[in-house]
XYZ file of C-alpha atoms in Angstrom:
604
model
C 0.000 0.000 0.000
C 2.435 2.206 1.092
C 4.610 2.027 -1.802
C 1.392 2.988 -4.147
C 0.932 5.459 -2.350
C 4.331 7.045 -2.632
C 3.496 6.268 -6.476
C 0.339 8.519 -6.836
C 1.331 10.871 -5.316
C 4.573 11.591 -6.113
C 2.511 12.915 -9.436
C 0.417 15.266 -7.257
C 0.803 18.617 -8.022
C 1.919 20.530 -4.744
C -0.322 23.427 -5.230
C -3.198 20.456 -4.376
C -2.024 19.982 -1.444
C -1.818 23.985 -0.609
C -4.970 24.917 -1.280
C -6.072 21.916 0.787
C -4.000 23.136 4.103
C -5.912 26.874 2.929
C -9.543 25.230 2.885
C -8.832 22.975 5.869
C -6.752 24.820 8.785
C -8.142 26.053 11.770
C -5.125 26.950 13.446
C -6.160 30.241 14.758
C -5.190 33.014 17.731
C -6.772 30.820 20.365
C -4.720 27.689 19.065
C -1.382 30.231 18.697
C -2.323 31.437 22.330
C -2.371 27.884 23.338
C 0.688 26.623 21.092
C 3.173 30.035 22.610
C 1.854 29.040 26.259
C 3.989 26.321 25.997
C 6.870 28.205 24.494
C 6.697 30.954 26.791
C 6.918 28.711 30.002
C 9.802 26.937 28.839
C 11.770 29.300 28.421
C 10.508 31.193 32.207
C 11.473 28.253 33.520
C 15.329 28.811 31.661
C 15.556 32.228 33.177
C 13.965 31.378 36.600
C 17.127 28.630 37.121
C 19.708 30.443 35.187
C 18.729 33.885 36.304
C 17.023 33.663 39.710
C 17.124 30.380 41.319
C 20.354 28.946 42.022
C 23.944 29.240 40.550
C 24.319 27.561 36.952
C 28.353 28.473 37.078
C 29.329 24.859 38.687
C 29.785 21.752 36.864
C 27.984 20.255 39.916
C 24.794 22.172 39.359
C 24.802 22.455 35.524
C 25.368 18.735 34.537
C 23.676 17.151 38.107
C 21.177 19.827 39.532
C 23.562 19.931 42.934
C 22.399 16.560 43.362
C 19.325 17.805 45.014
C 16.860 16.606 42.511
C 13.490 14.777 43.547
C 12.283 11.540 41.938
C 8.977 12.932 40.537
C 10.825 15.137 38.555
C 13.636 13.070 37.243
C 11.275 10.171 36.096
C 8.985 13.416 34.571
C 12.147 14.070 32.645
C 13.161 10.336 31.512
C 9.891 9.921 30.117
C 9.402 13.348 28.431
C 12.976 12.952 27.004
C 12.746 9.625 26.020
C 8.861 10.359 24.340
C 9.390 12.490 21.480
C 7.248 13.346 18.224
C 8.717 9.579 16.745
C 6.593 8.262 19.414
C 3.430 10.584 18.836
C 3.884 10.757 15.449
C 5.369 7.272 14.146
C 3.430 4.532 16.375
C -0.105 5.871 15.508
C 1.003 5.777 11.846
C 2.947 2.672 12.339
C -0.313 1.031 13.426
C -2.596 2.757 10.601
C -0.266 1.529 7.716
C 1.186 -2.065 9.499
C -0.681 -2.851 12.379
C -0.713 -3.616 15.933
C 2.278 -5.812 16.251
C 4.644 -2.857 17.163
C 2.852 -2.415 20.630
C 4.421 -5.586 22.079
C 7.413 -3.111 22.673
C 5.943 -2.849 25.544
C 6.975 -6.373 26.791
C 10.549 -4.518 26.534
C 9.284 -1.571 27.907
C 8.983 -3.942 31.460
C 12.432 -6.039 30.586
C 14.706 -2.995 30.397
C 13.014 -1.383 33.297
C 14.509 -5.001 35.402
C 17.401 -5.114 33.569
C 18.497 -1.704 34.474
C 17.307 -1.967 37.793
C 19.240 -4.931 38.666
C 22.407 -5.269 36.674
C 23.553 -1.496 35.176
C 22.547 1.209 37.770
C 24.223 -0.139 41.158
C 27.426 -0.508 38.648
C 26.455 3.455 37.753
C 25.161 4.906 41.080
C 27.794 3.309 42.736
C 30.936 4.840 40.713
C 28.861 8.355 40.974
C 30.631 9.355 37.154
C 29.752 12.818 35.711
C 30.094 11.355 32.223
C 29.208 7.555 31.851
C 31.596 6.936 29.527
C 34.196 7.466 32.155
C 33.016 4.056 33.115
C 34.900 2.605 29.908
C 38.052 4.446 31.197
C 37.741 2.855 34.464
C 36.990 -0.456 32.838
C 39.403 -0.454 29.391
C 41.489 2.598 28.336
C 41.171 6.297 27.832
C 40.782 5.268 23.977
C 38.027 3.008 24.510
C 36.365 6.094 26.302
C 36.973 8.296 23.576
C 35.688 6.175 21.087
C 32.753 5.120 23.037
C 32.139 8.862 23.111
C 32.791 9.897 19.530
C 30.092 7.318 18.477
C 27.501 8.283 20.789
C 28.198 11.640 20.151
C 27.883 11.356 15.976
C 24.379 9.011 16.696
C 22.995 11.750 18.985
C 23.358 14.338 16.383
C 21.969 12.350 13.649
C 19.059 11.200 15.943
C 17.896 15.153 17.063
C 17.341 16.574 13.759
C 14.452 13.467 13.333
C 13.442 14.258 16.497
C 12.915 18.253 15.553
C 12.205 18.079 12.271
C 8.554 15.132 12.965
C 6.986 18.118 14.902
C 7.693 20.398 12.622
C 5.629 18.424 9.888
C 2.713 18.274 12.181
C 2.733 21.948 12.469
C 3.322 22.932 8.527
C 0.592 20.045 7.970
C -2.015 22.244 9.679
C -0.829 26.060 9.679
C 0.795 25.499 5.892
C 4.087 27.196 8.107
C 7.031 25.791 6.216
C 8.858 23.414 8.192
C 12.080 25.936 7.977
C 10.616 28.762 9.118
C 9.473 26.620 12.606
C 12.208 24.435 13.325
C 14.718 27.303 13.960
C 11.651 28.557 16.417
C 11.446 26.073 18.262
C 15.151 24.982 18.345
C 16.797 28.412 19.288
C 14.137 28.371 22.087
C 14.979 24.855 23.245
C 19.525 26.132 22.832
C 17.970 29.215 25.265
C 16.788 27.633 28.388
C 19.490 24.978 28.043
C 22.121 27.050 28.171
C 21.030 29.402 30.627
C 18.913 26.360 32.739
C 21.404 23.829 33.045
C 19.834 20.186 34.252
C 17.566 21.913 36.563
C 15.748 23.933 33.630
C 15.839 20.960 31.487
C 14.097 18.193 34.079
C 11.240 20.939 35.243
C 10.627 22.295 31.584
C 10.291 18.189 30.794
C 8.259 18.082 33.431
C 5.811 21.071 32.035
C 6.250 19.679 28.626
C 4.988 15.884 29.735
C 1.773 17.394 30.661
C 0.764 18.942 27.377
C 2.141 15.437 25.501
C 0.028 13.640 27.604
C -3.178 16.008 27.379
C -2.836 16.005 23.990
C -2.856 12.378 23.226
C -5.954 11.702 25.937
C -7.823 14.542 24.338
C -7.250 12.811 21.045
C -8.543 9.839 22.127
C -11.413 11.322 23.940
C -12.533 12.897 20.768
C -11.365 9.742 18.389
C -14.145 7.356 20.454
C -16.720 9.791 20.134
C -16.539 10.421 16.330
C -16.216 6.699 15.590
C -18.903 5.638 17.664
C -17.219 3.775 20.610
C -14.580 1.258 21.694
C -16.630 -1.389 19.982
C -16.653 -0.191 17.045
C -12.885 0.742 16.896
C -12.262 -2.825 17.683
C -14.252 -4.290 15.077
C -13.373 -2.147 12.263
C -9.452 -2.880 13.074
C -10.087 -6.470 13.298
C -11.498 -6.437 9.559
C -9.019 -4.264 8.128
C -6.268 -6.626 9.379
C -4.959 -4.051 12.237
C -5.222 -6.667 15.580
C -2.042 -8.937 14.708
C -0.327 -8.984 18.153
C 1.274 -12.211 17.978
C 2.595 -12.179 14.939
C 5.507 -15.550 15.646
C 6.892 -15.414 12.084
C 10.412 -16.696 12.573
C 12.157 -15.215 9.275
C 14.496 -12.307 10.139
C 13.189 -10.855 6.951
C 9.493 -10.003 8.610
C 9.176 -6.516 9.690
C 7.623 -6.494 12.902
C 6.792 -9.661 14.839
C 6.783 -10.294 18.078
C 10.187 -11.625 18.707
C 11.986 -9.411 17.076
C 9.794 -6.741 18.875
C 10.708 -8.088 22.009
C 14.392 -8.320 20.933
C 15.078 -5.350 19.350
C 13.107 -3.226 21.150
C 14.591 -3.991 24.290
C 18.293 -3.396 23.124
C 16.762 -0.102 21.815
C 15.909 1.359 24.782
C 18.907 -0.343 26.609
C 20.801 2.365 24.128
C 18.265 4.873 25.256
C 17.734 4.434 29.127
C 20.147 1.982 30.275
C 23.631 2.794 29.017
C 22.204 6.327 27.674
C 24.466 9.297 29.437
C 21.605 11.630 29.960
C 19.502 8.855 31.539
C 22.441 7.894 33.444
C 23.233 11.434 34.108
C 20.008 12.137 35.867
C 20.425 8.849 38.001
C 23.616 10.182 39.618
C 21.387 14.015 40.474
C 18.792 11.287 43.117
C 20.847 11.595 46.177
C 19.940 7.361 46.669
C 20.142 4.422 44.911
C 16.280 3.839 45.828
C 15.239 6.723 44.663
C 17.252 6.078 41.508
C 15.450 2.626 40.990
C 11.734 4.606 41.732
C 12.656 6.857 39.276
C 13.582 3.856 36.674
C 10.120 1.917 37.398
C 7.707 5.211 37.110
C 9.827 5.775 33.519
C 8.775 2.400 32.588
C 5.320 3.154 33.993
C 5.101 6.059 31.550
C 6.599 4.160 28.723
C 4.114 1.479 28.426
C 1.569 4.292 28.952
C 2.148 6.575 26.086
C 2.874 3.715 23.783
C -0.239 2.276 24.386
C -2.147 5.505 24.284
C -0.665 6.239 20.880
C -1.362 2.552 19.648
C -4.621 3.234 20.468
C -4.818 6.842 18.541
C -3.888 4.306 15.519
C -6.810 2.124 15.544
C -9.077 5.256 15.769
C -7.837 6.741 13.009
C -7.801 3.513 10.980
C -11.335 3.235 12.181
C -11.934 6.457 11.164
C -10.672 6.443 7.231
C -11.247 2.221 7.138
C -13.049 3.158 3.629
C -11.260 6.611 2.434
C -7.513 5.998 2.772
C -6.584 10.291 3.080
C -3.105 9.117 1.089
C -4.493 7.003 -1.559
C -7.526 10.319 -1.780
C -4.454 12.368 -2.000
C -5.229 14.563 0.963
C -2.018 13.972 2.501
C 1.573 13.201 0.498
C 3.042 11.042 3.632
C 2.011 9.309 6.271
C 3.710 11.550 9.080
C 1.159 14.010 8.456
C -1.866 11.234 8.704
C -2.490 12.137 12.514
C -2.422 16.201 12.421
C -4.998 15.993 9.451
C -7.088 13.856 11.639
C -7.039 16.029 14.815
C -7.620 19.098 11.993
C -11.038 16.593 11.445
C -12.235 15.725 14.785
C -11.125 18.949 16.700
C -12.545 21.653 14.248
C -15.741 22.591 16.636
C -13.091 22.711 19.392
C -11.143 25.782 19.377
C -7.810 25.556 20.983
C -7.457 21.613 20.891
C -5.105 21.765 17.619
C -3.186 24.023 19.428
C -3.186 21.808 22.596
C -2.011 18.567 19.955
C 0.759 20.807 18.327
C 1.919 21.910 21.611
C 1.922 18.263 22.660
C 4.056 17.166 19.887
C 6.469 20.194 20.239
C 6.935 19.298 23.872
C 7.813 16.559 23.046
C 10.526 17.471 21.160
C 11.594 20.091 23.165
C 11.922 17.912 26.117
C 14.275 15.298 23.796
C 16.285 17.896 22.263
C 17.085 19.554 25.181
C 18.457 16.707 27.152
C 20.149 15.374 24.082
C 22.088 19.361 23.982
C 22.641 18.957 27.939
C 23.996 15.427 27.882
C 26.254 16.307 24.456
C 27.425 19.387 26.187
C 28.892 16.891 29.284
C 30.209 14.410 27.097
C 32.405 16.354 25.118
C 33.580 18.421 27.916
C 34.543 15.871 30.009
C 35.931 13.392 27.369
C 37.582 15.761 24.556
C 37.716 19.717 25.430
C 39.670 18.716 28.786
C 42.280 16.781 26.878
C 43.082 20.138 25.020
C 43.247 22.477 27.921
C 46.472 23.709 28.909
C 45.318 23.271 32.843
C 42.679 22.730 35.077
C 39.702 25.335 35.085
C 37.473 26.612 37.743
C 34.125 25.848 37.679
C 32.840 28.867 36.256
C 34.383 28.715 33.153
C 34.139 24.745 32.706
C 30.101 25.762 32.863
C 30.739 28.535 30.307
C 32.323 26.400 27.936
C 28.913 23.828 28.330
C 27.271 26.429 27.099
C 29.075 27.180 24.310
C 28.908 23.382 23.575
C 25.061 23.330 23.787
C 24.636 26.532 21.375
C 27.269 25.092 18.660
C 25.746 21.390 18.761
C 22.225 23.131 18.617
C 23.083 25.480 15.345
C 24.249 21.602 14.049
C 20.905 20.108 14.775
C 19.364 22.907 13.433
C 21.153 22.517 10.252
C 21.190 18.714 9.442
C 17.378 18.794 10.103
C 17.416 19.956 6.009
C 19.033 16.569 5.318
C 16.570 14.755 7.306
C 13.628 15.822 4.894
C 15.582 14.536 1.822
C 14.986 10.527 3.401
C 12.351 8.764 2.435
C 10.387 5.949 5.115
C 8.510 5.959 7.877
C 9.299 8.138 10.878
C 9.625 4.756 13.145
C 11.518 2.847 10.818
C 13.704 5.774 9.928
C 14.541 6.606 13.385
C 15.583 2.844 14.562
C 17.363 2.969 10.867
C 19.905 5.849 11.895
C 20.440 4.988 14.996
C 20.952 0.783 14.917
C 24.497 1.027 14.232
C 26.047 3.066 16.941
C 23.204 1.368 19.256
C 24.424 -1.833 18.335
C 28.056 -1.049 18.873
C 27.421 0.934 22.652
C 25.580 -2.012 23.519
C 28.344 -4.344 22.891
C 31.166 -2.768 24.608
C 29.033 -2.289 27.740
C 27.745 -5.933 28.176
C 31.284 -6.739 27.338
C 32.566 -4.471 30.481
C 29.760 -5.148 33.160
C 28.886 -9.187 32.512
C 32.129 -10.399 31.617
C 35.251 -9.692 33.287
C 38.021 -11.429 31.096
C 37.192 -8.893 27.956
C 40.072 -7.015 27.526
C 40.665 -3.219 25.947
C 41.525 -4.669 22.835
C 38.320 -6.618 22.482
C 36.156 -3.780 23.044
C 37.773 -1.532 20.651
C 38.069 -3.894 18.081
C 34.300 -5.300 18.911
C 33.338 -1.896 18.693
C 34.473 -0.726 15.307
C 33.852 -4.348 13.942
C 30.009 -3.863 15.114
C 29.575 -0.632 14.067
C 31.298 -1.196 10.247
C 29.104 -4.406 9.835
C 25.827 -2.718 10.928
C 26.405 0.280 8.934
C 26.985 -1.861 5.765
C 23.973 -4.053 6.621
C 21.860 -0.152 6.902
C 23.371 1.371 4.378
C 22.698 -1.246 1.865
C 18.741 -2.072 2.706
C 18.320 1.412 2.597
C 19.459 1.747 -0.897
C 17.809 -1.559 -1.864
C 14.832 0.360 -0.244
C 15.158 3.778 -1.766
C 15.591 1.589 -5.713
C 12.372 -0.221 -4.902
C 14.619 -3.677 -4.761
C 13.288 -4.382 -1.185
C 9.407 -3.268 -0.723
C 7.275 -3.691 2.268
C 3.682 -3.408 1.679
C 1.312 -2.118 4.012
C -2.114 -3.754 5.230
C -4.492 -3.407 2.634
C -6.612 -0.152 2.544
C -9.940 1.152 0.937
C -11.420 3.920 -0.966
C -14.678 2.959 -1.612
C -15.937 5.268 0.740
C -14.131 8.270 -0.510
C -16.381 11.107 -2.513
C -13.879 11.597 -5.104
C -13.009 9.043 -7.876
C -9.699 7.000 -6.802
C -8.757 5.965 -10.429
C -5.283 4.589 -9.237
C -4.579 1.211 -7.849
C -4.133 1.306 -4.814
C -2.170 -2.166 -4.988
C 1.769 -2.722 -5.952
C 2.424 -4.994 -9.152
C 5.194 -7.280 -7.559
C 6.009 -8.599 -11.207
C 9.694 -9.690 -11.007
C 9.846 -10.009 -6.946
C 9.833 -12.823 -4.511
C 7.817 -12.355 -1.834
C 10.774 -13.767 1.235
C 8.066 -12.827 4.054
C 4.279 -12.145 4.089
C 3.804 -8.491 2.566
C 7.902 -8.235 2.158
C 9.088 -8.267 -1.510
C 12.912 -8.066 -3.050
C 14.288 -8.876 -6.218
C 16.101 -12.078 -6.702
C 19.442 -10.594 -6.975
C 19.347 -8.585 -3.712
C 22.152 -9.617 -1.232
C 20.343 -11.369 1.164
C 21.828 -9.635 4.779
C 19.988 -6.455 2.725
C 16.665 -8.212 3.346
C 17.019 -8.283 6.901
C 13.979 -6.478 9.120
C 15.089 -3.162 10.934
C 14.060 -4.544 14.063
C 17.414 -6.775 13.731
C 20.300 -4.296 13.596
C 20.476 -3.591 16.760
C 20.918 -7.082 18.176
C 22.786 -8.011 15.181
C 25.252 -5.171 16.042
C 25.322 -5.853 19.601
C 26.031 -9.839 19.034
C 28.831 -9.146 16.497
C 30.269 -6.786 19.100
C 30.647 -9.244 22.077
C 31.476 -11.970 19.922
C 34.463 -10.352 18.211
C 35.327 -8.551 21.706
C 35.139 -12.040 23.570
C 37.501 -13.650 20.659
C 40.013 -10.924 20.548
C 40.554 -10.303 24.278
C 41.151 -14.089 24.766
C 43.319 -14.269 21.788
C 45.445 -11.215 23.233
C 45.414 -12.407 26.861
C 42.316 -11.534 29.096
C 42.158 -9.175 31.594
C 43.761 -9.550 35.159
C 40.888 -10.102 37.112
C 43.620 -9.291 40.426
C 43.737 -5.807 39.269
C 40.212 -5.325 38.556
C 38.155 -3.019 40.376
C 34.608 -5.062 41.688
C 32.926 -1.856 41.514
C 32.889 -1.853 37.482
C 31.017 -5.283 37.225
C 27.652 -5.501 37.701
C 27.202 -7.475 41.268
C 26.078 -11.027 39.751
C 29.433 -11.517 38.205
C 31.900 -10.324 41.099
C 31.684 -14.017 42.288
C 34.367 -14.742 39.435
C 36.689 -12.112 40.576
C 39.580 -13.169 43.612
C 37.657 -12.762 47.173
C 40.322 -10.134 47.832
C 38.984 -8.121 45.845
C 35.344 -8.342 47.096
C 36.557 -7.425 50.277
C 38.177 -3.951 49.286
C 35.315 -3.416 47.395
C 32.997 -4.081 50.303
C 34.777 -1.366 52.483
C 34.480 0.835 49.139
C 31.014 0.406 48.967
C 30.751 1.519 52.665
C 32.721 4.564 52.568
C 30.920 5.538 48.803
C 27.424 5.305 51.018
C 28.255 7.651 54.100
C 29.409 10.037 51.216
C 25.960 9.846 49.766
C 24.411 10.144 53.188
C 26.761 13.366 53.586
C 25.570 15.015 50.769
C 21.663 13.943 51.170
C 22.013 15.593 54.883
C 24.100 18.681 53.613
């Protein structure tokens, strides 16, 4: 379906569309008073930290808050900066187009929240690191840091300008605002109260932000079930249309989504995004306890499995909304990113101010991810590559100036790349797990390699690293050519028109003549390679197995680490039974001493 789509409309004059958004928008003062509302108190909130309340010019209260932070806040945060316009956006269309089976990412939602919980944050808390990746100094080498870093680093900024440029869509979609003119808006806004803010500014102005996202969605929802006609009939009209596929236990790793490689996938994903992620880590280390640090890990997975079900569910009422009158197909929209702004246009038209509530929602959302992705760049390459070039120590005041300067330069970059962005072609979910698989893949790797397993070596983890991250970029790189040439196709569920008022006189049906069909609804010609035919949900654990694997071979081959000289505190607690007992016991009067120094600075 999808690719038909692309096909009729690629023929559509743009001056169609145009006079559409003219006919159609309702985006007026009350939904601008609504949409700069949101604007406005972020960046209050920037001024009332850097200006008013407290001193931003310490590294201690610009990259941890003065480790004084409160769990409501910091899980407010996680899940604000960890929900962005991909979510909003990409699941409801995900489930329009593909169906249901995406939601089981949910089941990894729950896994990552345990696996964090219990093997990665007492390794984390316990070391109390301004920059994680100091961990792979402690654990490897100072090169193994700095490439650790570099990688992150390149994903992050290839991961915002998605992030900025999704919301932006929504808002062109239904104001006819060209997405160039917003995104430096709303970015310059977001590089203002991070700079001035510090973490403080960023976790409260997530915290603001969460509540529109969430408003938003329920209000969409609200509406949704009463146009349709109730929960029923949502239900029914998904089941018919092929939308309720849940357990989908296709074993080929060509299949798109299924449920195991949901489950995998997923759950390395948002290991690369919670887990082993710097700002999530970074936010951790501001809770003055490791309980509160767990809390604040099990109310983000709370929120998770929340708004991913809430925007599943904004997919089936939109597919039971146009279940006869596909809008792409009709030609009132060119993509399906802009599927779930023209339906709020539709159901929120007699409600003035509700667009401008669901714009505000999706903006917030990626306010609240670009801004911790600026704060936690800003740390990173402070603390693992300006220091190595300054010609001594600084004080704290001018470390925290030249943050700053970090976050404005790496925001003018997002800003920028965000014109590349539009030039890609696939759906905002796919695209998003698409960029960022590789250096996912690789991070994963060298951490499992450091925490679970004590004999991998600094050689293994470099060279598992760069193996990982070469591999899974060829694998990428390569489907999405195939992808872009029309040599690998995925069609979507089947749609229908019959309902439309206008004649649909194309077919709304790909001719597959020529292609094998390797996977229900997934078609490639016979001469594509076949790791190019592999589903997107499997670079990421593809990465992240090539990584350990070549890390666990090399280090052995070039003599495994001492595990007399190795520090317990680096390995998560399950596997410091392997290390010598005399180690144990320094670590035990370690752990003892790094407690009463938390307790110190809670009572302080």
């Amino acid at each position: 379906m999808i690719n038909a789509t692309e096909t009729v409309l690629s023929n559509m004059d743009n001056a169609t569309e145009n006079a559409f958004l003219s006919a159609t928008s309702k985006f007026n003062w009350i939904e601008y008073t609504t949409f700069g509302s949101l604007l406005g108190l972020s960046a209050l909130v920037g001024i009332y930290y850097g200006c008013i309340k407290g001193n931003q010019n310490t590294v201690n209260e610009y990259m941890l808050g003065g480790k004084h932070m409160n769990v409501f806040p910091i899980a407010m945060s996680l899940i604000a900066s960890h929900i962005s316009g991909i979510t909003l956006l990409g699941i409801p269309s995900e489930i329009y187009e593909f169906g249901a089976q995406y939601l089981v990412t949910i089941c990894s939602s729950v896994l990552i929240v345990l696996i964090t919980n219990t093997f990665y944050l007492p390794v984390f808390f316990e070391l109390q690191l301004t920059s994680l990746y100091e961990y792979l100094e402690l654990r490897f080498s100072k090169p193994v840091r700095l490439l650790g870093s570099f990688i992150f680093s390149v994903s992050l900024i290839l991961y915002v300008p998605i992030v900025i440029y999704i919301p932006a869509l929504a808002f062109n979609q239904v104001t006819g605002i060209s997405v160039h003119s917003i995104t430096p808006i709303i970015c310059f806004l977001c590089i203002f109260y991070t700079t001035i803010g510090g973490l403080k500014a960023v976790v409260w102005t997530d915290a603001i932000q969460s509540l529109f996202t969430l408003g938003s969605v329920i209000i969409v929802i609200i509406l949704g079930v009463r146009n349709v006609g109730g929960i029923q009939e949502i239900y029914e009209r998904n089941e018919k249309g092929g939308r309720i596929d849940f357990f989908n236990f296709d074993l080929s790793p060509y299949s798109r989504v299924t449920f195991l490689n949901t489950i995998f996938g997923m759950t390395l994903m948002w290991a690369s995004c919670l887990t082993i992620h710097p700002g999530s880590t970074q936010r951790f280390v501001a809770l003055p306890t490791m309980k509160a640090a767990k809390r604040s890990v099990v109310w983000f997975g709370v929120g998770v499995v929340l708004i991913v079900l809430l925007s599943g569910f904004v997919g089936m009422i939109m597919y039971a909304k146009y279940w006869n009158c596909d809008p792409m197909v009709s030609q009132n929209i060119t993509s399906s990113g802009k599927i779930l702004p023209y339906y709020v246009q539709e159901v929120a038209a007699s409600f003035p101010g509700l667009t401008g509530l669901f714009i505000s929602g999706l903006i917030s959302a990626a306010l609240s991810t670009m801004s911790a992705g600026l704060n936690t760049l800003a740390g990173i390459f402070y603390e693992d590559f300006i220091v190595l070039f300054l010609p001594h120590k600084v004080s704290d005041a001018t470390a925290s100036f030249i943050m700053k300067i970090t976050v404005v330069f790496f925001g003018c970059v997002c800003v920028s790349l965000v014109y590349v962005i539009e030039l890609l072609g696939a759906t905002i979910v796919q695209l998003s797990m698409c960029l960022s698989s590789a250096p996912n893949g690789a991070l994963c790797a060298v951490f499992v390699l450091g925490i679970f397993f004590p004999w991998s070596n600094k050689t293994g983890a470099a060279v598992g690293m760069i193996t990982s991250l070469i591999i899974t970029t060829w694998i990428v790189t390569g489907t999405q050519l195939a992808l872009k040439n029309k040599e690998l196709v995925y069609e979507g569920k089947p749609s229908d028109t019959s309902g439309c008022l206008m004649n649909i006189t194309q077919s709304s049906s790909q001719n597959f003549t020529g292609y094998e069909e390797i996977s229900p609804g997934v078609f490639a010609s016979p001469d594509l390679f076949f790791l190019y035919k592999f589903s997107f949900m499997n670079y990421t654990p593809i990465g992240c197995l090539i990584g350990v694997v070549v890390g666990l071979v090399v280090s052995f081959c070039t003599g495994c680490s001492d595990l007399n000289e190795m520090n317990p505190s680096v390995i998560t607690p399950m596997m410091r039974r392997f290390l010598p007992k005399s180690n144990n016991e320094n670590n035990k009067y370690a752990s003892v001493a790094q407690e009463l120094k938390l307790t110190f600075v809670e009572t302080k």
